[in-house]
């Protein structure tokens, strides 16, 4: 049987179109949503991500303010800008494009952003809300994965979900989010013993390792759902993920492609968080 190829492009557009209506509704009530995007230096990949975020803002009707800082901006200067934006009532969300230069501590940067404006969902406050299952900003990639599953009619409740990778941006929040959706969760990492055997028990396998085409069919149970978070570009500019797609796909009931799977969802959920900021600010 052919697997369901989960179409992140289509689903992300659905979400953005829903948000567009919501933003128009807010505007009719005189409520403006404004995202401040800060980039330090001119890393080419970061510049592309920032451009895509601005385009998404424009599409759904959110205002975006860009702060493109030179590569030699000091940590203190960056933190001062964040504090100013925290105090600016016209700014509803703040995003600092990572990575920042090596001499700047990313944890200090993340912690400096007001929890009320943390649309990336990276702060300890946001992570705590997710862990406790209370309202807060959810890290965009994990939130996007849940939407991919939900809108593809893939049941999470009662399923065994194995997550490969334990990063603060994907693996750990993904575990909490799947638990909150009543999955049984196993998180694997570089010290996990019998990794293939553990992965083969998964009904839903979420791969966020950052290792090109690491996962082969030996890791996948017949009929499993496979979500590939990885993205790698080769010398010919061809994109691939953490999963060896052509080998794994025939064994799945559903799978995300790279590109066109998880990637578009991350920006869609960032936009969702920007819109959500209007409601969340009332409860914080």
Coordinates of C-alpha atoms in Angstrom, one line a residue:
X1 CA 0.0 0.0 0.0
X2 CA 1.3 3.5 -0.9
X3 CA 1.9 5.6 2.2
X4 CA 0.1 8.9 2.8
X5 CA 2.6 11.6 1.9
X6 CA 1.8 14.4 4.5
X7 CA 1.7 17.7 2.6
X8 CA 3.1 20.4 4.9
X9 CA 2.8 23.0 2.2
X10 CA -1.0 22.5 1.8
X11 CA -1.6 22.3 5.6
X12 CA 0.5 25.3 6.4
X13 CA -1.4 27.4 3.8
X14 CA -4.7 26.2 5.4
X15 CA -3.5 27.5 8.7
X16 CA -2.2 30.8 7.3
X17 CA -5.5 31.3 5.5
X18 CA -7.4 30.7 8.8
X19 CA -5.1 33.2 10.6
X20 CA -5.6 35.7 7.8
X21 CA -9.3 35.8 8.6
X22 CA -8.6 36.1 12.4
X23 CA -6.2 39.0 11.8
X24 CA -8.7 40.8 9.7
X25 CA -11.3 40.3 12.5
X26 CA -8.8 41.8 15.0
X27 CA -8.1 44.7 12.7
X28 CA -11.8 45.5 12.4
X29 CA -11.8 45.8 16.2
X30 CA -8.7 48.1 16.0
X31 CA -6.3 45.5 17.3
X32 CA -2.9 45.4 15.5
X33 CA -0.4 42.5 15.8
X34 CA 3.3 43.4 15.3
X35 CA 6.2 41.0 15.3
X36 CA 9.7 42.4 15.9
X37 CA 12.4 40.3 14.2
X38 CA 16.0 40.7 15.3
X39 CA 18.9 39.3 13.2
X40 CA 22.6 39.8 14.3
X41 CA 25.0 39.5 11.4
X42 CA 24.3 38.3 7.9
X43 CA 24.4 34.5 8.0
X44 CA 22.9 33.5 4.6
X45 CA 20.6 30.8 6.0
X46 CA 19.3 33.1 8.7
X47 CA 18.6 35.8 6.1
X48 CA 16.5 33.4 4.1
X49 CA 14.5 32.3 7.3
X50 CA 14.0 36.0 8.3
X51 CA 12.8 36.8 4.7
X52 CA 10.3 33.9 4.8
X53 CA 9.0 35.0 8.2
X54 CA 8.4 38.6 6.9
X55 CA 6.6 37.2 3.8
X56 CA 4.3 35.1 6.0
X57 CA 3.6 38.2 8.2
X58 CA 2.7 40.2 5.1
X59 CA 0.5 37.3 3.8
X60 CA -1.7 37.1 6.9
X61 CA -1.7 40.8 7.7
X62 CA 0.6 41.0 10.6
X63 CA 3.0 44.0 10.9
X64 CA 6.7 43.1 11.1
X65 CA 9.5 45.3 12.2
X66 CA 13.0 44.3 11.3
X67 CA 16.1 45.0 13.3
X68 CA 19.1 43.9 11.2
X69 CA 22.1 44.4 13.5
X70 CA 25.8 44.3 12.4
X71 CA 27.8 41.2 13.2
X72 CA 29.9 43.0 15.8
X73 CA 26.8 44.0 17.9
X74 CA 27.7 43.3 21.6
X75 CA 25.6 41.1 23.9
X76 CA 24.7 44.1 26.0
X77 CA 23.5 46.1 22.9
X78 CA 21.3 43.1 21.8
X79 CA 19.8 42.7 25.3
X80 CA 19.1 46.5 25.6
X81 CA 17.1 46.3 22.3
X82 CA 15.1 43.3 23.6
X83 CA 14.3 45.1 26.9
X84 CA 13.1 48.2 24.9
X85 CA 10.9 46.0 22.7
X86 CA 9.5 44.3 25.9
X87 CA 8.4 47.7 27.1
X88 CA 7.0 48.8 23.7
X89 CA 3.2 48.2 23.9
X90 CA 2.9 48.3 20.1
X91 CA 5.1 45.1 19.8
X92 CA 3.1 41.9 20.5
X93 CA 5.8 39.4 19.6
X94 CA 9.7 39.3 19.6
X95 CA 11.8 36.9 17.7
X96 CA 15.6 36.7 17.7
X97 CA 16.9 34.7 14.8
X98 CA 19.2 31.9 16.0
X99 CA 22.1 31.2 15.8
X100 CA 23.6 34.4 17.2
X101 CA 27.3 35.0 17.0
X102 CA 29.5 32.8 19.3
X103 CA 30.3 35.6 21.7
X104 CA 26.6 36.1 22.6
X105 CA 25.0 33.7 25.0
X106 CA 21.8 32.4 23.4
X107 CA 20.3 31.5 26.8
X108 CA 20.6 35.1 28.0
X109 CA 19.0 36.3 24.8
X110 CA 16.0 33.8 25.1
X111 CA 15.6 34.6 28.8
X112 CA 15.6 38.4 28.1
X113 CA 12.4 38.1 26.0
X114 CA 9.2 38.8 27.9
X115 CA 7.2 35.6 28.3
X116 CA 4.2 37.6 27.0
X117 CA 6.1 38.2 23.7
X118 CA 8.0 34.9 23.4
X119 CA 6.4 33.8 20.1
X120 CA 9.2 31.2 19.4
X121 CA 8.2 29.4 22.7
X122 CA 11.8 28.9 23.8
X123 CA 11.8 30.6 27.2
X124 CA 11.9 28.7 30.5
X125 CA 8.4 30.1 31.2
X126 CA 7.0 28.8 27.9
X127 CA 8.7 25.4 28.4
X128 CA 7.3 25.2 31.9
X129 CA 3.7 26.0 30.6
X130 CA 4.1 23.2 28.0
X131 CA 5.5 20.7 30.6
X132 CA 2.6 21.5 32.9
X133 CA 0.0 21.4 30.1
X134 CA -1.2 24.9 30.7
X135 CA -1.8 27.7 28.1
X136 CA 1.4 29.3 26.8
X137 CA 3.5 29.7 23.6
X138 CA 4.4 26.3 22.2
X139 CA 7.7 25.8 20.3
X140 CA 6.8 26.1 16.6
X141 CA 8.2 22.9 15.1
X142 CA 6.6 20.6 17.7
X143 CA 3.3 22.5 17.4
X144 CA 3.5 22.2 13.6
X145 CA 4.1 18.4 13.8
X146 CA 0.9 18.0 16.0
X147 CA -1.1 20.0 13.4
X148 CA 0.3 17.8 10.6
X149 CA -0.9 14.7 12.4
X150 CA -4.2 16.2 13.4
X151 CA -5.1 17.6 10.0
X152 CA -4.0 14.3 8.3
X153 CA -6.5 12.4 10.6
X154 CA -3.7 10.5 12.3
X155 CA -4.6 9.4 15.8
X156 CA -2.2 10.4 18.6
X157 CA -4.2 9.3 21.6
X158 CA -2.9 5.9 23.0
X159 CA -0.2 5.6 20.4
X160 CA 3.5 4.9 21.2
X161 CA 5.6 7.9 20.0
X162 CA 9.3 7.5 19.7
X163 CA 11.3 10.8 19.4
X164 CA 14.8 10.7 18.1
X165 CA 16.7 13.6 19.6
X166 CA 16.4 15.6 22.9
X167 CA 17.1 19.2 21.9
X168 CA 15.4 22.0 23.7
X169 CA 13.9 23.3 20.4
X170 CA 12.4 20.0 19.1
X171 CA 12.9 16.8 21.1
X172 CA 12.0 17.8 24.7
X173 CA 9.0 20.1 23.8
X174 CA 7.8 17.4 21.4
X175 CA 7.8 14.9 24.2
X176 CA 5.7 17.1 26.4
X177 CA 3.3 18.0 23.6
X178 CA 2.7 14.3 22.6
X179 CA 2.2 13.4 26.3
X180 CA -0.4 16.3 26.5
X181 CA -2.1 14.6 23.5
X182 CA -2.2 11.2 25.4
X183 CA 0.6 9.4 23.5
X184 CA 3.0 7.1 25.3
X185 CA 6.4 8.7 24.8
X186 CA 9.9 7.5 24.5
X187 CA 12.8 10.0 23.8
X188 CA 16.0 8.5 22.4
X189 CA 19.4 10.1 22.2
X190 CA 23.1 9.3 21.7
X191 CA 23.3 7.2 24.8
X192 CA 20.2 5.1 24.1
X193 CA 21.0 1.4 23.9
X194 CA 19.4 -0.9 21.3
X195 CA 18.3 2.2 19.3
X196 CA 16.9 0.3 16.3
X197 CA 14.8 -2.0 18.5
X198 CA 13.4 0.9 20.5
X199 CA 12.5 2.8 17.3
X200 CA 10.8 -0.3 15.8
X201 CA 8.2 -0.2 18.6
X202 CA 7.0 3.3 17.5
X203 CA 3.5 3.8 16.0
X204 CA 4.7 7.4 15.4
X205 CA 8.5 8.0 14.8
X206 CA 9.6 11.6 15.0
X207 CA 13.2 12.1 13.8
X208 CA 15.1 15.2 14.9
X209 CA 18.7 14.1 14.9
X210 CA 20.4 16.5 12.5
X211 CA 22.1 13.6 10.8
X212 CA 21.5 13.2 7.0
X213 CA 19.6 10.0 6.0
X214 CA 20.4 8.3 9.3
X215 CA 17.1 6.4 9.6
X216 CA 16.8 3.4 7.3
X217 CA 14.0 0.9 7.1
X218 CA 15.7 -1.1 9.9
X219 CA 14.5 1.6 12.4
X220 CA 10.8 1.5 11.3
X221 CA 7.9 -0.8 12.2
X222 CA 5.7 -1.8 9.3
X223 CA 2.8 0.7 9.1
X224 CA 4.4 3.4 11.3
X225 CA 4.0 7.1 10.8
X226 CA 7.3 8.8 10.2
X227 CA 7.9 12.5 10.7
X228 CA 11.2 13.8 9.4
X229 CA 12.4 17.1 11.0
X230 CA 15.9 17.1 9.5
X231 CA 17.0 19.3 6.6
X232 CA 20.3 19.0 4.8
X233 CA 21.5 20.6 1.6
X234 CA 24.1 18.8 -0.6
X235 CA 26.7 20.3 -3.0
X236 CA 24.0 20.4 -5.8
X237 CA 21.6 22.2 -3.6
X238 CA 19.4 19.1 -3.2
X239 CA 17.5 18.9 0.1
X240 CA 17.1 15.7 2.1
X241 CA 16.2 14.9 5.7
X242 CA 17.3 12.7 8.6
X243 CA 15.3 9.8 7.0
X244 CA 16.3 7.8 4.0
X245 CA 13.0 8.6 2.3
X246 CA 13.0 6.2 -0.7
X247 CA 13.9 3.2 1.5
X248 CA 11.6 4.0 4.4
X249 CA 8.5 5.3 2.7
X250 CA 7.3 1.8 1.4
X251 CA 7.1 0.6 5.0
X252 CA 5.1 3.5 6.4
X253 CA 1.4 4.3 6.6
X254 CA 2.3 8.0 6.4
X255 CA 5.5 10.0 6.0
X256 CA 6.6 13.6 5.6
X257 CA 8.8 14.5 2.6
X258 CA 11.8 16.8 2.7
X259 CA 11.3 19.5 1.5
X260 CA 7.5 20.2 1.9
X261 CA 6.8 18.4 5.1
X262 CA 7.6 19.8 8.5
X263 CA 9.5 22.9 7.3
X264 CA 6.6 25.1 6.1
X265 CA 4.7 24.2 9.4
X266 CA 7.3 25.9 11.6
X267 CA 6.6 29.3 10.1
X268 CA 2.8 28.7 10.0
X269 CA 2.9 28.0 13.8
X270 CA 5.1 31.0 14.4
X271 CA 2.3 33.1 12.8
X272 CA -0.2 31.2 14.9
X273 CA 1.7 32.2 18.1
X274 CA 1.8 35.8 16.9
X275 CA -2.0 35.8 16.6
X276 CA -2.3 33.9 19.9
X277 CA -0.3 36.5 21.7
X278 CA -3.4 38.8 21.7
X279 CA -5.3 36.2 23.8
X280 CA -2.4 34.9 25.9
X281 CA -1.4 38.4 27.1
X282 CA -4.7 38.6 28.9
X283 CA -4.0 35.4 30.9
X284 CA -0.4 36.1 31.9

